[in-house]
Short mmCIF file of C-alpha atoms in Angstrom, two decimals:
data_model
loop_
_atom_site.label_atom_id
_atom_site.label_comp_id
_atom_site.label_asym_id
_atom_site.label_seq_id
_atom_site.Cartn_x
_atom_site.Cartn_y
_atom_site.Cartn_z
CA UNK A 295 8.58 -5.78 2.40
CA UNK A 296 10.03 -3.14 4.56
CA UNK A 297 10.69 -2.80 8.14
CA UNK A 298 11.96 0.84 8.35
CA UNK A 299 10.11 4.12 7.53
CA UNK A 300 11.14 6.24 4.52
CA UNK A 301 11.36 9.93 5.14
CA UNK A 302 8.18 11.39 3.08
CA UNK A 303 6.01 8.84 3.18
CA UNK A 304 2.66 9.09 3.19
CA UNK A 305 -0.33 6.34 4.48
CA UNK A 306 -2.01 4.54 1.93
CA UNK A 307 -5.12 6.08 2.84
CA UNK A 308 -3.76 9.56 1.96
CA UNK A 309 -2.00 7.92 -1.51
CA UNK A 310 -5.47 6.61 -2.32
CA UNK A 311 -7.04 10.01 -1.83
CA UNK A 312 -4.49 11.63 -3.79
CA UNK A 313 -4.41 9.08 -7.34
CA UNK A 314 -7.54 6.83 -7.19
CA UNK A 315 -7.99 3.41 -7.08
CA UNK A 316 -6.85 2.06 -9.58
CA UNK A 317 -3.11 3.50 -9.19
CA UNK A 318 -3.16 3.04 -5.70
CA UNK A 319 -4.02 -0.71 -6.12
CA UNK A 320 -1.66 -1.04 -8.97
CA UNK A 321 1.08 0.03 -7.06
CA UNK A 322 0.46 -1.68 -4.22
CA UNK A 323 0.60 -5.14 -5.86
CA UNK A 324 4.10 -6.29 -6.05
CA UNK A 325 4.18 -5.80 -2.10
CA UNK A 326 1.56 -7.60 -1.92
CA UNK A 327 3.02 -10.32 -4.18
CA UNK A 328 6.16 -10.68 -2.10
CA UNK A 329 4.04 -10.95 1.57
CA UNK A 330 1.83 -13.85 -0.29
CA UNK A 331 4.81 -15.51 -1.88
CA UNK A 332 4.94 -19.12 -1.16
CA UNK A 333 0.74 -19.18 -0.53
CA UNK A 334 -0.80 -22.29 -1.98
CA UNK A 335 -4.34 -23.68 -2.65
CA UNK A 336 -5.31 -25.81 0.46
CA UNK A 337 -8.80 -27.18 1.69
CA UNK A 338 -9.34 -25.66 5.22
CA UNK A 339 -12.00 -25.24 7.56
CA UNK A 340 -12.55 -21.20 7.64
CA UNK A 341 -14.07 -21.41 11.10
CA UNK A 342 -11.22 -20.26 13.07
CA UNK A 343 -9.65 -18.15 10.60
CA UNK A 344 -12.80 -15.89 10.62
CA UNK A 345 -13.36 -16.22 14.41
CA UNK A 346 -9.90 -14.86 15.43
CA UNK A 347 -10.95 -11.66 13.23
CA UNK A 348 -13.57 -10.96 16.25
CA UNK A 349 -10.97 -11.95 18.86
CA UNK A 350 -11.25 -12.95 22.17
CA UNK A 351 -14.23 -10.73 23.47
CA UNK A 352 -15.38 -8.66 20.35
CA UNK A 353 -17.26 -5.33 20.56
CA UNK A 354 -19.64 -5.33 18.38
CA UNK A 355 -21.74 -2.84 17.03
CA UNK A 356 -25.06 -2.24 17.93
CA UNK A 357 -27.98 -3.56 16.00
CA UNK A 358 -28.57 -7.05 14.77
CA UNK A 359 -25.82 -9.40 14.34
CA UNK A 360 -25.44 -11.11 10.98
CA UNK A 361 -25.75 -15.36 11.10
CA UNK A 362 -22.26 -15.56 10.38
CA UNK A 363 -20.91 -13.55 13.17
CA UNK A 364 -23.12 -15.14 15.85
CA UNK A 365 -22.57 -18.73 14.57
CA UNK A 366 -18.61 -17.71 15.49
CA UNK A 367 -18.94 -16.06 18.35
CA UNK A 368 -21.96 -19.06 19.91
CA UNK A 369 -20.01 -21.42 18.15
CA UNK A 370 -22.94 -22.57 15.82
CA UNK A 371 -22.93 -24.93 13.19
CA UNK A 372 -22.63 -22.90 9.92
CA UNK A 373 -22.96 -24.10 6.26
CA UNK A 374 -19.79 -21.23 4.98
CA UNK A 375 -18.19 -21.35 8.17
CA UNK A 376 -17.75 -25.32 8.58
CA UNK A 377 -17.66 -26.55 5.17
CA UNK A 378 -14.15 -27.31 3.60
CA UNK A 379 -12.98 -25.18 1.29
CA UNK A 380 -10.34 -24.68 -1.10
CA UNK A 381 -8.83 -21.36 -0.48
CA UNK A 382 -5.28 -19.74 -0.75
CA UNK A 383 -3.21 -20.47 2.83
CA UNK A 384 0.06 -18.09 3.29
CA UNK A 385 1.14 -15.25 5.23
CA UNK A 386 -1.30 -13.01 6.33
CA UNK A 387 0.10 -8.97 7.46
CA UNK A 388 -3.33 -9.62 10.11
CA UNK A 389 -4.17 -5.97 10.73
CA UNK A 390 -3.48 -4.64 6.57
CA UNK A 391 -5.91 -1.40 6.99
CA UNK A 392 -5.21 1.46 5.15
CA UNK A 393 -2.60 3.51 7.87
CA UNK A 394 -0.18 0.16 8.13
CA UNK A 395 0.89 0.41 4.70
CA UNK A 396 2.98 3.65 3.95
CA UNK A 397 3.93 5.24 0.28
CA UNK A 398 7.17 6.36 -0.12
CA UNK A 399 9.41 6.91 -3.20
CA UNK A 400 10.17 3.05 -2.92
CA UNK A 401 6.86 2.26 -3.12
CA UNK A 402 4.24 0.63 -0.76
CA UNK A 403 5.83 -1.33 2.53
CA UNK A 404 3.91 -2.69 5.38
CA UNK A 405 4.58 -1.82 9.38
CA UNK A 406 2.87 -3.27 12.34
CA UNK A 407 3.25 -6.95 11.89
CA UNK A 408 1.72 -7.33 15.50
CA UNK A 409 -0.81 -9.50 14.24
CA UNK A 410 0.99 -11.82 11.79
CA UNK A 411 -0.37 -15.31 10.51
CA UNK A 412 2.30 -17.93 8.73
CA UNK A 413 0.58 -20.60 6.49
CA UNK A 414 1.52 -22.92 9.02
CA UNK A 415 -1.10 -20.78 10.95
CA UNK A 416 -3.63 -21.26 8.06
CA UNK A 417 -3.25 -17.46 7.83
CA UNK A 418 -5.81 -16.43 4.64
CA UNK A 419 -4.53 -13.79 2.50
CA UNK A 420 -8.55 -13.17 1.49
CA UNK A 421 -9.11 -11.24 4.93
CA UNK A 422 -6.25 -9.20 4.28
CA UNK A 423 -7.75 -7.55 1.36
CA UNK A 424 -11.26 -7.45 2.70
CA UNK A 425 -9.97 -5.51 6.00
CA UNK A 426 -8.23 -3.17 3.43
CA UNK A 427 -11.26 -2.67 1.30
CA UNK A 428 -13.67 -2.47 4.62
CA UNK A 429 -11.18 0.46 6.28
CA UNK A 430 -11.51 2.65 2.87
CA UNK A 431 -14.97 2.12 2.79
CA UNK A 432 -15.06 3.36 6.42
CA UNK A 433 -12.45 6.28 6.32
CA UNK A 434 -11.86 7.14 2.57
CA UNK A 435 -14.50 8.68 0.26
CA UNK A 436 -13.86 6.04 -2.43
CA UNK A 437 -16.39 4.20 -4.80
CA UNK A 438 -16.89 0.92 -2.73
CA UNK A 439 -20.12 -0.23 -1.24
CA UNK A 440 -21.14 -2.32 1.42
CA UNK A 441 -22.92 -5.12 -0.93
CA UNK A 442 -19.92 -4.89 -3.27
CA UNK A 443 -17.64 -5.77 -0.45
CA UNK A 444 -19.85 -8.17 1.21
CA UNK A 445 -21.15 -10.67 -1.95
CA UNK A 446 -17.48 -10.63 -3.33
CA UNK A 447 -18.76 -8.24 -6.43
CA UNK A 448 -15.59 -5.73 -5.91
CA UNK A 449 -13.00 -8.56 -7.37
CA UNK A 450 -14.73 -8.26 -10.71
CA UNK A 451 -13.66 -4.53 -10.82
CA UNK A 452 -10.78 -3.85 -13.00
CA UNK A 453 -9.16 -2.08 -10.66
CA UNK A 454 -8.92 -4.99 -8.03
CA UNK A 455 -8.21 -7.94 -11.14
CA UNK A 456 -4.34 -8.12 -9.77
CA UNK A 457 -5.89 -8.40 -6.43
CA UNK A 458 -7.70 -11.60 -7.45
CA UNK A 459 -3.89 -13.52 -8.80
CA UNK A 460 -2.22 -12.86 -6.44
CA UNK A 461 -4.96 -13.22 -2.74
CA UNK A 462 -7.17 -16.11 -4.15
CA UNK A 463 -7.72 -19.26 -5.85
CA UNK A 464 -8.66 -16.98 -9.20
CA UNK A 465 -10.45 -19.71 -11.16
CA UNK A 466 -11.78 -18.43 -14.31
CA UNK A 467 -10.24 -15.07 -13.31
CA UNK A 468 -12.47 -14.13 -10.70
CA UNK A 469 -13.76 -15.86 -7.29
CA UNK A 470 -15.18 -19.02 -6.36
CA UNK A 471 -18.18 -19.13 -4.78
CA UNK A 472 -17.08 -20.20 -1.82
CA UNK A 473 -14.43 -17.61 -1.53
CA UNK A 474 -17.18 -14.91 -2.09
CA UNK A 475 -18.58 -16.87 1.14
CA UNK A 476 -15.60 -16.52 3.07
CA UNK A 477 -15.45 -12.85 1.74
CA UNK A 478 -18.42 -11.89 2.88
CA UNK A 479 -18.35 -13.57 6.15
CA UNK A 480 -14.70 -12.11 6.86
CA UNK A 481 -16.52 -8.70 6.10
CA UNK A 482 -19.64 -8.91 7.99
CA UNK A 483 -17.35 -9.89 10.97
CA UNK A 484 -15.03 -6.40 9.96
CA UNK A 485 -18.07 -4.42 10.00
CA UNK A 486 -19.35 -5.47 13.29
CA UNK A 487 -16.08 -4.51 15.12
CA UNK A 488 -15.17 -0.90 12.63
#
């Protein structure tokens, strides 16, 4: 992880645009390796992980709001939200779109920790990588679909396999179901506020 900007760098939107997926994700993955170092398997309550994604007074979009999101914000009971769950707890970057990571001829590094969760925080590594995948939906014309993102589907590609060791519990090599939960409560939350 870097602090400092290299001269020539480029955002990881722009990299992704410029070598696909695949390459872009492939590179990426031994910065992500050393933010998640030290993340474990722990059973946690993803209630208030997912409701500080909305934070304090969300603006949501306009149109119906998905059961997840209004169980947060009317603080509903909620079979994926209150349910404990094994997931992987470390460091989360918080805000990990596609402009706060920057290619260089280092490789990937993050900026704007502004929004940085320690495991102690029960920061989620999972929402990371769904904000990631929700901004290049939204801003980069990439092969990614809403229903990919949302029922946890877009692991299983071999392009985001690396993605799976290193942000989740990876059982059997893929997701648990009730990380594709989580994932697709983290993203229906993402897409109410993009």
């Amino acid at each position: 992880i870097a602090y400092e900007f290299e001269e020539a760098s480029k955002p990881f939107l722009e990299y992704v645009r410029e070598v696909g997926l695949k390459k872009a994700f492939d590179a990426l993955h031994a910065s992500l390796a050393e933010l998640y170092k030290g993340s474990g398997i722990e059973r946690i309550i993803p209630r208030k992980p997912l409701r500080r994604l909305l934070g304090p007074a969300p603006k949501l979009g306009k149109g119906t709001i998905p059961t997840t999101v209004s169980a947060l914000l009317e603080e509903r009971e909620h079979d994926v939200l209150d349910r404990g769950s094994d997931l992987r707890v470390g460091n989360q970057h918080g805000d990990l779109h596609a402009r706060n990571i920057l290619v260089g001829a280092n490789g990937p590094v993050f900026i704007d920790f502004a929004h940085y969760i320690s495991r102690g925080e029960c920061g989620l590594p999972l929402i990371d990588m769904v904000k990631l995948l929700i901004d290049l939906w939204c801003f980069c014309d990439v092969p990614i679909t809403p229903a990919e993102i949302l029922d946890g589907s877009m692991f299983e590609r071999d392009e985001f396999k690396k993605l799976v060791e290193t942000c989740f519990v990876c059982e059997k090599g893929g997701l648990t179901a009730t990380e594709k939960s989580v994932v697709g409560a983290a993203a229906q939350c993402y897409m109410q506020i993009y």
